[in-house]
CSV table of C-alpha atoms and ligand atoms in Angstrom, one decimal:
chain,number,residue,atom,x,y,z
O,1,MET,CA,0.0,0.0,0.0
O,2,PRO,CA,1.6,3.3,-1.0
O,3,ALA,CA,1.9,6.2,1.4
O,4,ILE,CA,-0.8,8.8,1.0
O,5,THR,CA,-0.4,12.5,1.7
O,6,ALA,CA,-3.3,14.9,1.9
O,7,SER,CA,-3.3,18.5,2.8
O,8,ALA,CA,-5.9,21.2,3.6
O,9,PRO,CA,-5.6,25.0,3.6
O,10,GLY,CA,-6.3,27.5,6.4
O,11,LYS,CA,-9.1,29.9,6.0
O,12,ILE,CA,-10.3,33.4,6.9
O,13,ILE,CA,-13.8,34.7,7.3
O,14,LEU,CA,-14.2,37.9,5.3
O,15,PHE,CA,-17.6,38.7,6.6
O,16,GLY,CA,-20.2,37.3,9.0
O,17,GLU,CA,-18.4,35.3,11.8
O,18,HIS,CA,-20.5,34.7,14.9
O,19,ALA,CA,-23.8,35.8,13.2
O,20,VAL,CA,-23.3,32.7,11.0
O,21,VAL,CA,-23.8,30.6,14.1
O,22,TYR,CA,-27.3,32.1,14.3
O,23,GLY,CA,-28.3,31.3,10.7
O,24,ARG,CA,-27.0,34.5,8.9
O,25,PRO,CA,-24.9,34.3,5.8
O,26,ALA,CA,-21.1,34.6,6.0
O,27,ILE,CA,-18.3,34.7,3.4
O,28,ALA,CA,-15.0,32.7,3.9
O,29,VAL,CA,-12.1,32.0,1.7
O,30,PRO,CA,-9.2,29.5,1.8
O,31,VAL,CA,-5.7,30.6,2.7
O,32,ASN,CA,-3.2,28.4,0.9
O,33,GLN,CA,-0.1,29.9,2.4
O,34,VAL,CA,-0.6,27.8,5.5
O,35,LYS,CA,-1.6,24.1,5.5
O,36,ALA,CA,-2.3,21.0,7.5
O,37,ARG,CA,-0.8,17.8,6.1
O,38,ALA,CA,-1.5,14.2,7.0
O,39,VAL,CA,0.5,11.2,5.7
O,40,ALA,CA,-0.8,7.7,6.1
O,41,MET,CA,1.8,4.9,5.5
O,42,ALA,CA,1.7,1.2,5.9
O,43,ASN,CA,3.3,-0.4,9.0
O,44,PRO,CA,3.7,-4.0,7.8
O,45,HIS,CA,5.5,-5.1,10.9
O,46,GLN,CA,2.6,-4.4,13.2
O,47,PRO,CA,-0.5,-6.5,13.6
O,48,SER,CA,-3.6,-5.4,11.7
O,49,GLY,CA,-5.8,-2.8,13.5
O,50,GLU,CA,-2.7,-1.1,14.9
O,51,VAL,CA,-2.8,2.7,14.1
O,52,LEU,CA,0.1,4.9,15.3
O,53,ILE,CA,-0.6,8.6,15.3
O,54,GLN,CA,2.3,11.0,15.3
O,55,ALA,CA,2.2,14.8,15.5
O,56,PRO,CA,5.8,15.8,15.6
O,57,ASP,CA,5.1,19.6,15.8
O,58,ILE,CA,3.7,19.1,19.3
O,59,GLY,CA,5.9,16.1,20.3
O,60,PHE,CA,2.9,13.7,20.2
O,61,GLU,CA,3.0,10.0,19.4
O,62,SER,CA,0.4,7.4,20.5
O,63,ARG,CA,-1.4,4.3,19.4
O,64,LEU,CA,-5.0,4.9,18.5
O,65,SER,CA,-6.1,2.1,20.8
O,66,GLU,CA,-4.4,3.9,23.8
O,67,LEU,CA,-6.1,7.3,23.2
O,68,PRO,CA,-9.4,8.3,24.8
O,69,GLY,CA,-12.2,8.2,22.1
O,70,ASP,CA,-12.7,12.0,22.4
O,71,HIS,CA,-9.1,12.9,21.6
O,72,SER,CA,-9.3,15.2,18.6
O,73,LEU,CA,-6.9,13.3,16.4
O,74,ALA,CA,-8.3,9.9,17.5
O,75,PHE,CA,-11.8,11.1,16.9
O,76,ALA,CA,-11.0,12.1,13.3
O,77,VAL,CA,-9.4,8.7,12.5
O,78,THR,CA,-12.2,6.7,14.2
O,79,SER,CA,-14.9,8.7,12.4
O,80,VAL,CA,-13.4,7.6,9.0
O,81,LEU,CA,-13.1,4.0,10.0
O,82,THR,CA,-16.7,4.1,11.2
O,83,GLU,CA,-17.9,5.8,8.1
O,84,LEU,CA,-16.2,3.1,5.9
O,85,GLU,CA,-17.3,0.3,8.3
O,86,ILE,CA,-13.7,-0.9,8.7
O,87,LEU,CA,-13.2,-2.6,12.0
O,88,ARG,CA,-9.6,-3.7,11.6
O,89,PRO,CA,-7.6,-1.6,9.1
O,90,PRO,CA,-4.2,-2.8,7.9
O,91,ALA,CA,-1.6,-1.4,10.4
O,92,PHE,CA,-0.6,2.1,9.5
O,93,THR,CA,1.1,5.2,10.8
O,94,LEU,CA,-0.5,8.6,10.5
O,95,ARG,CA,1.8,11.6,10.7
O,96,VAL,CA,0.1,15.0,11.1
O,97,THR,CA,1.8,18.3,10.7
O,98,SER,CA,0.5,21.9,10.3
O,99,THR,CA,1.7,25.4,9.6
O,100,ILE,CA,-1.6,26.9,10.6
O,101,PRO,CA,-1.5,28.6,14.0
O,102,ILE,CA,-3.7,27.0,16.6
O,103,ALA,CA,-6.6,28.8,18.2
O,104,ALA,CA,-6.0,31.8,16.0
O,105,GLY,CA,-9.2,32.0,13.8
O,106,LEU,CA,-7.5,30.4,10.7
O,107,GLY,CA,-9.4,27.1,10.9
O,108,SER,CA,-6.5,24.9,12.2
O,109,GLY,CA,-8.7,22.3,13.8
O,110,ALA,CA,-10.9,21.8,10.7
O,111,ALA,CA,-7.9,21.7,8.4
O,112,VAL,CA,-6.2,19.0,10.5
O,113,SER,CA,-9.5,17.0,10.4
O,114,VAL,CA,-9.9,17.4,6.6
O,115,ALA,CA,-6.3,16.3,6.0
O,116,ILE,CA,-6.7,13.3,8.2
O,117,ILE,CA,-10.0,12.2,6.8
O,118,ARG,CA,-8.7,12.5,3.2
O,119,ALA,CA,-5.4,10.7,3.9
O,120,VAL,CA,-6.9,7.8,5.9
O,121,SER,CA,-9.8,7.2,3.5
O,122,SER,CA,-7.5,7.3,0.4
O,123,PHE,CA,-5.0,5.1,2.2
O,124,LEU,CA,-7.7,2.5,2.7
O,125,CYS,CA,-8.6,2.8,-1.0
O,126,ARG,CA,-12.0,4.4,-0.3
O,127,PRO,CA,-11.5,8.1,-0.9
O,128,LEU,CA,-14.4,10.1,0.3
O,129,ALA,CA,-16.3,12.7,-1.7
O,130,ASN,CA,-16.1,16.3,-0.6
O,131,GLU,CA,-19.5,16.2,0.9
O,132,GLN,CA,-18.6,13.3,3.1
O,133,VAL,CA,-15.2,14.8,4.1
O,134,SER,CA,-16.9,18.0,5.1
O,135,GLY,CA,-19.6,16.2,7.0
O,136,LEU,CA,-17.1,14.1,9.0
O,137,ALA,CA,-14.9,17.2,9.7
O,138,TYR,CA,-18.1,18.9,11.0
O,139,GLU,CA,-18.7,16.0,13.4
O,140,VAL,CA,-15.2,16.5,14.8
O,141,GLU,CA,-15.8,20.3,15.0
O,142,LYS,CA,-19.0,19.7,16.9
O,143,HIS,CA,-17.2,17.6,19.4
O,144,TYR,CA,-14.9,20.5,20.3
O,145,HIS,CA,-16.9,23.7,19.6
O,146,GLY,CA,-20.3,22.6,20.9
O,147,SER,CA,-22.3,24.4,18.2
O,148,PRO,CA,-20.1,25.3,15.2
O,149,SER,CA,-21.8,26.8,12.1
O,150,GLY,CA,-20.0,24.4,9.7
O,151,ILE,CA,-18.3,27.3,7.8
O,152,ASP,CA,-14.7,26.2,8.6
O,153,ASN,CA,-15.0,22.5,7.5
O,154,THR,CA,-16.9,23.7,4.3
O,155,VAL,CA,-14.5,26.3,3.0
O,156,ILE,CA,-11.5,24.2,3.9
O,157,THR,CA,-12.8,21.0,2.2
O,158,TYR,CA,-13.9,22.8,-1.0
O,159,ASN,CA,-10.8,25.1,-1.0
O,160,MET,CA,-12.9,27.8,-2.7
O,161,PRO,CA,-14.6,31.0,-1.6
O,162,VAL,CA,-17.9,30.1,-0.1
O,163,TYR,CA,-21.1,32.0,0.8
O,164,PHE,CA,-22.3,30.0,3.7
O,165,VAL,CA,-25.6,29.7,5.4
O,166,ARG,CA,-25.9,27.1,8.2
O,167,GLY,CA,-27.9,24.1,7.1
O,168,ARG,CA,-28.0,25.0,3.4
O,169,PRO,CA,-26.1,23.2,0.6
O,170,VAL,CA,-22.6,24.6,-0.2
O,171,GLU,CA,-22.6,27.7,-2.3
O,172,THR,CA,-19.3,28.8,-4.0
O,173,PHE,CA,-19.2,32.0,-5.9
O,174,GLN,CA,-17.1,33.9,-8.5
O,175,VAL,CA,-14.5,36.4,-7.5
O,176,ALA,CA,-14.7,38.7,-10.6
O,177,ASN,CA,-11.6,40.7,-9.7
O,178,PRO,CA,-8.9,39.2,-7.4
O,179,PHE,CA,-8.0,41.2,-4.3
O,180,THR,CA,-5.3,41.2,-1.7
O,181,ILE,CA,-5.7,40.6,2.0
O,182,VAL,CA,-3.0,41.0,4.7
O,183,ILE,CA,-3.6,38.8,7.8
O,184,GLY,CA,-2.1,39.9,11.1
O,185,ASP,CA,-1.9,37.6,14.2
O,186,THR,CA,-2.2,39.2,17.6
O,187,GLY,CA,-0.3,36.2,18.9
O,188,ILE,CA,-3.1,35.7,21.5
O,189,LYS,CA,-4.5,32.2,21.6
O,190,SER,CA,-8.3,32.3,21.8
O,191,PRO,CA,-10.3,29.1,21.6
O,192,THR,CA,-13.4,29.8,19.4
O,193,ALA,CA,-15.6,27.8,21.8
O,194,ILE,CA,-15.1,30.4,24.5
O,195,ALA,CA,-16.0,33.4,22.4
O,196,VAL,CA,-19.0,31.6,20.9
O,197,GLY,CA,-20.1,30.4,24.3
O,198,ASP,CA,-19.9,33.9,25.9
O,199,LEU,CA,-21.9,35.4,23.1
O,200,ARG,CA,-24.5,32.7,23.4
O,201,LYS,CA,-24.9,33.5,27.1
O,202,LEU,CA,-25.5,37.2,26.2
O,203,TRP,CA,-27.9,36.3,23.5
O,204,GLN,CA,-29.8,33.9,25.8
O,205,ALA,CA,-30.1,36.6,28.5
O,206,ASP,CA,-31.4,39.3,26.1
O,207,PRO,CA,-31.9,38.0,22.5
O,208,ASP,CA,-33.4,41.1,20.7
O,209,PRO,CA,-30.4,43.4,20.5
O,210,TYR,CA,-28.2,40.5,19.4
O,211,GLU,CA,-30.7,39.5,16.7
O,212,ILE,CA,-30.4,43.0,15.4
O,213,LEU,CA,-26.6,42.8,15.3
O,214,PHE,CA,-26.8,39.5,13.5
O,215,ASP,CA,-29.3,40.8,10.9
O,216,LYS,CA,-27.1,43.8,10.2
O,217,THR,CA,-24.1,41.5,9.9
O,218,GLY,CA,-25.9,39.2,7.5
O,219,GLN,CA,-26.9,42.2,5.3
O,220,ILE,CA,-23.2,43.2,5.1
O,221,ALA,CA,-22.3,39.6,4.0
O,222,ASP,CA,-24.9,39.8,1.2
O,223,ASP,CA,-23.7,43.3,0.1
O,224,ALA,CA,-20.1,42.1,0.1
O,225,ARG,CA,-20.9,39.1,-2.0
O,226,ARG,CA,-22.6,41.4,-4.6
O,227,LEU,CA,-19.5,43.6,-4.7
O,228,ILE,CA,-17.1,40.6,-5.0
O,229,GLU,CA,-19.2,39.1,-7.8
O,230,GLY,CA,-19.6,42.5,-9.5
O,231,GLY,CA,-15.8,43.0,-9.6
O,232,ARG,CA,-15.7,45.9,-7.1
O,233,PRO,CA,-13.7,44.5,-4.2
O,234,ASP,CA,-12.2,48.0,-3.8
O,235,LYS,CA,-15.5,49.0,-2.3
O,236,LEU,CA,-15.4,46.3,0.5
O,237,GLY,CA,-13.4,48.5,3.0
O,238,PRO,CA,-16.4,50.3,4.6
O,239,LEU,CA,-18.3,47.0,4.9
O,240,MET,CA,-15.3,45.5,6.8
O,241,PHE,CA,-15.2,48.4,9.1
O,242,GLU,CA,-19.0,48.2,9.8
O,243,ASN,CA,-18.7,44.4,10.4
O,244,GLN,CA,-15.9,45.1,12.9
O,245,LEU,CA,-18.1,47.6,14.8
O,246,LEU,CA,-20.8,45.0,15.0
O,247,LEU,CA,-18.3,42.4,16.3
O,248,GLN,CA,-17.2,44.9,18.9
O,249,GLU,CA,-20.8,45.2,20.0
O,250,MET,CA,-21.1,41.4,20.2
O,251,GLY,CA,-18.1,41.5,22.6
O,252,VAL,CA,-15.8,39.4,20.6
O,253,SER,CA,-13.1,41.9,19.6
O,254,SER,CA,-10.2,42.8,22.0
O,255,PRO,CA,-8.0,45.8,22.5
O,256,GLU,CA,-5.2,44.0,20.6
O,257,LEU,CA,-7.4,43.3,17.6
O,258,ASP,CA,-8.8,46.8,17.6
O,259,TYR,CA,-5.3,48.2,17.7
O,260,LEU,CA,-4.1,46.2,14.7
O,261,VAL,CA,-7.2,47.2,12.8
O,262,LYS,CA,-6.4,50.8,13.5
O,263,VAL,CA,-2.7,50.3,12.5
O,264,ALA,CA,-3.8,48.7,9.2
O,265,LEU,CA,-6.1,51.6,8.4
O,266,GLU,CA,-3.5,54.2,9.3
O,267,ALA,CA,-1.0,52.4,7.0
O,268,GLY,CA,-3.4,52.7,4.1
O,269,ALA,CA,-5.6,49.6,4.2
O,270,LEU,CA,-9.0,50.1,2.6
O,271,GLY,CA,-10.7,48.2,5.4
O,272,ALA,CA,-9.9,45.9,8.3
O,273,LYS,CA,-11.6,43.7,10.9
O,274,LEU,CA,-11.0,40.7,13.1
O,275,SER,CA,-11.5,37.3,11.4
O,276,GLY,CA,-12.8,34.1,13.1
O,277,GLY,CA,-13.7,33.6,16.7
O,278,GLY,CA,-12.1,36.9,17.9
O,279,ARG,CA,-10.9,37.9,21.3
O,280,GLY,CA,-7.4,37.2,20.0
O,281,GLY,CA,-6.1,35.4,16.9
O,282,ASN,CA,-6.1,37.1,13.6
O,283,MET,CA,-7.3,40.2,11.9
O,284,ILE,CA,-7.5,40.9,8.2
O,285,ALA,CA,-6.9,44.0,6.1
O,286,LEU,CA,-8.0,44.7,2.5
O,287,VAL,CA,-5.2,46.4,0.6
O,288,GLU,CA,-4.2,47.5,-2.8
O,289,PRO,CA,-1.6,45.0,-4.0
O,290,GLU,CA,1.2,47.5,-3.9
O,291,GLN,CA,0.5,48.4,-0.3
O,292,ALA,CA,0.5,44.9,1.0
O,293,SER,CA,4.0,44.8,2.2
O,294,SER,CA,3.9,48.2,3.8
O,295,VAL,CA,0.7,47.3,5.7
O,296,ALA,CA,2.2,44.0,6.7
O,297,LYS,CA,5.3,45.8,8.0
O,298,ALA,CA,3.1,48.3,9.9
O,299,LEU,CA,1.2,45.4,11.5
O,300,ALA,CA,4.5,43.7,12.6
O,301,ARG,CA,5.7,47.0,14.1
O,302,GLY,CA,2.3,47.3,15.8
O,303,GLY,CA,2.8,43.9,17.5
O,304,ALA,CA,1.5,41.3,15.0
O,305,THR,CA,3.5,38.1,15.7
O,306,ARG,CA,3.0,36.9,12.1
O,307,THR,CA,1.7,38.4,8.9
O,308,ILE,CA,0.5,36.6,5.7
O,309,ILE,CA,-0.3,38.3,2.4
O,310,THR,CA,-2.9,36.4,0.5
O,311,LYS,CA,-4.8,36.9,-2.8
O,312,VAL,CA,-8.5,36.1,-3.0
O,313,GLY,CA,-9.6,34.8,-6.4
O,314,GLY,CA,-7.5,34.7,-9.6
J,401,PMV,O1,-12.1,30.9,15.0
J,401,PMV,P1,-12.5,30.0,13.9
J,401,PMV,O2,-11.5,29.9,12.8
J,401,PMV,O3,-12.9,28.6,14.4
J,401,PMV,O4,-13.8,30.6,13.2
J,401,PMV,C1,-15.0,30.6,14.0
J,401,PMV,C2,-16.2,31.3,13.3
J,401,PMV,C3,-17.4,31.5,14.2
J,401,PMV,O5,-18.4,32.1,13.4
J,401,PMV,C4,-17.0,32.4,15.3
J,401,PMV,C5,-17.9,30.2,14.8
J,401,PMV,C6,-18.6,29.2,13.8
J,401,PMV,O6,-18.7,28.1,14.1
J,401,PMV,O7,-18.9,29.7,12.7
């Protein structure tokens, strides 16, 4: 059995995070500068059924049989075996690596799951279709986030810009004119589940004002899609800023994110906002291509621990 390598990109949410959990539309795009990778290779000297999982980036190695069922890597592997109804796979080693920062809003967890699901299913000669890959990755996400919208597993599986509405079939769309985004990392780890859970408590205590914020956010995502499809991404800046103000009102921004947004705008970005769960993690800035490196440098001077320049579309 030949070794199989599968990889999956990171992602950013351009518009609509958090409101998307409550059924409003959001727009997300893949970020191929960072990747999760999984390699499945035969282990002919081990008895069948033996699966060794290695994650050298975090110094992790364990047999699948020795891991608790709810361990994130184990859960992803087991979900594939269950889906394929394989009780005792031929012995294999699964090596997982990733350049996507963890708990930073770039979809690291979903990308690792997608890479594992693809590598394991292909290694077992039963490659899964995108819909199944995304569905299984969603099950893993659910295990860890409680109530994820499904946007991360969708954009990462399809590796295309998506207009996402919870519970609806995947909708990809055309980027008529490519545009450039600078991503800046606050360096603050912020598990999505905490920001999502805190917002849920606020919404439960007093739903009406939050429903209004979610409606406005959904409207922004719709307007943004029209501009992107219409070839006017240069007009997205004010929508990003409005979305950021709504995210602040939801309580999911942070002083560090707000500061990097301000730095990006002062350095000439057309718009900027947090991306993903918030509270920490990454922010994004829309820039003219020729300003990308000066905005990235300004973000680094302003405290960003890492910057990525990425092109959407094209
Ligand atoms: O922080 P990330 O990359 O997991 O993005 C989360 C996006 C949210 O809308 C906040 C949550 C969700 O499940 O959609």
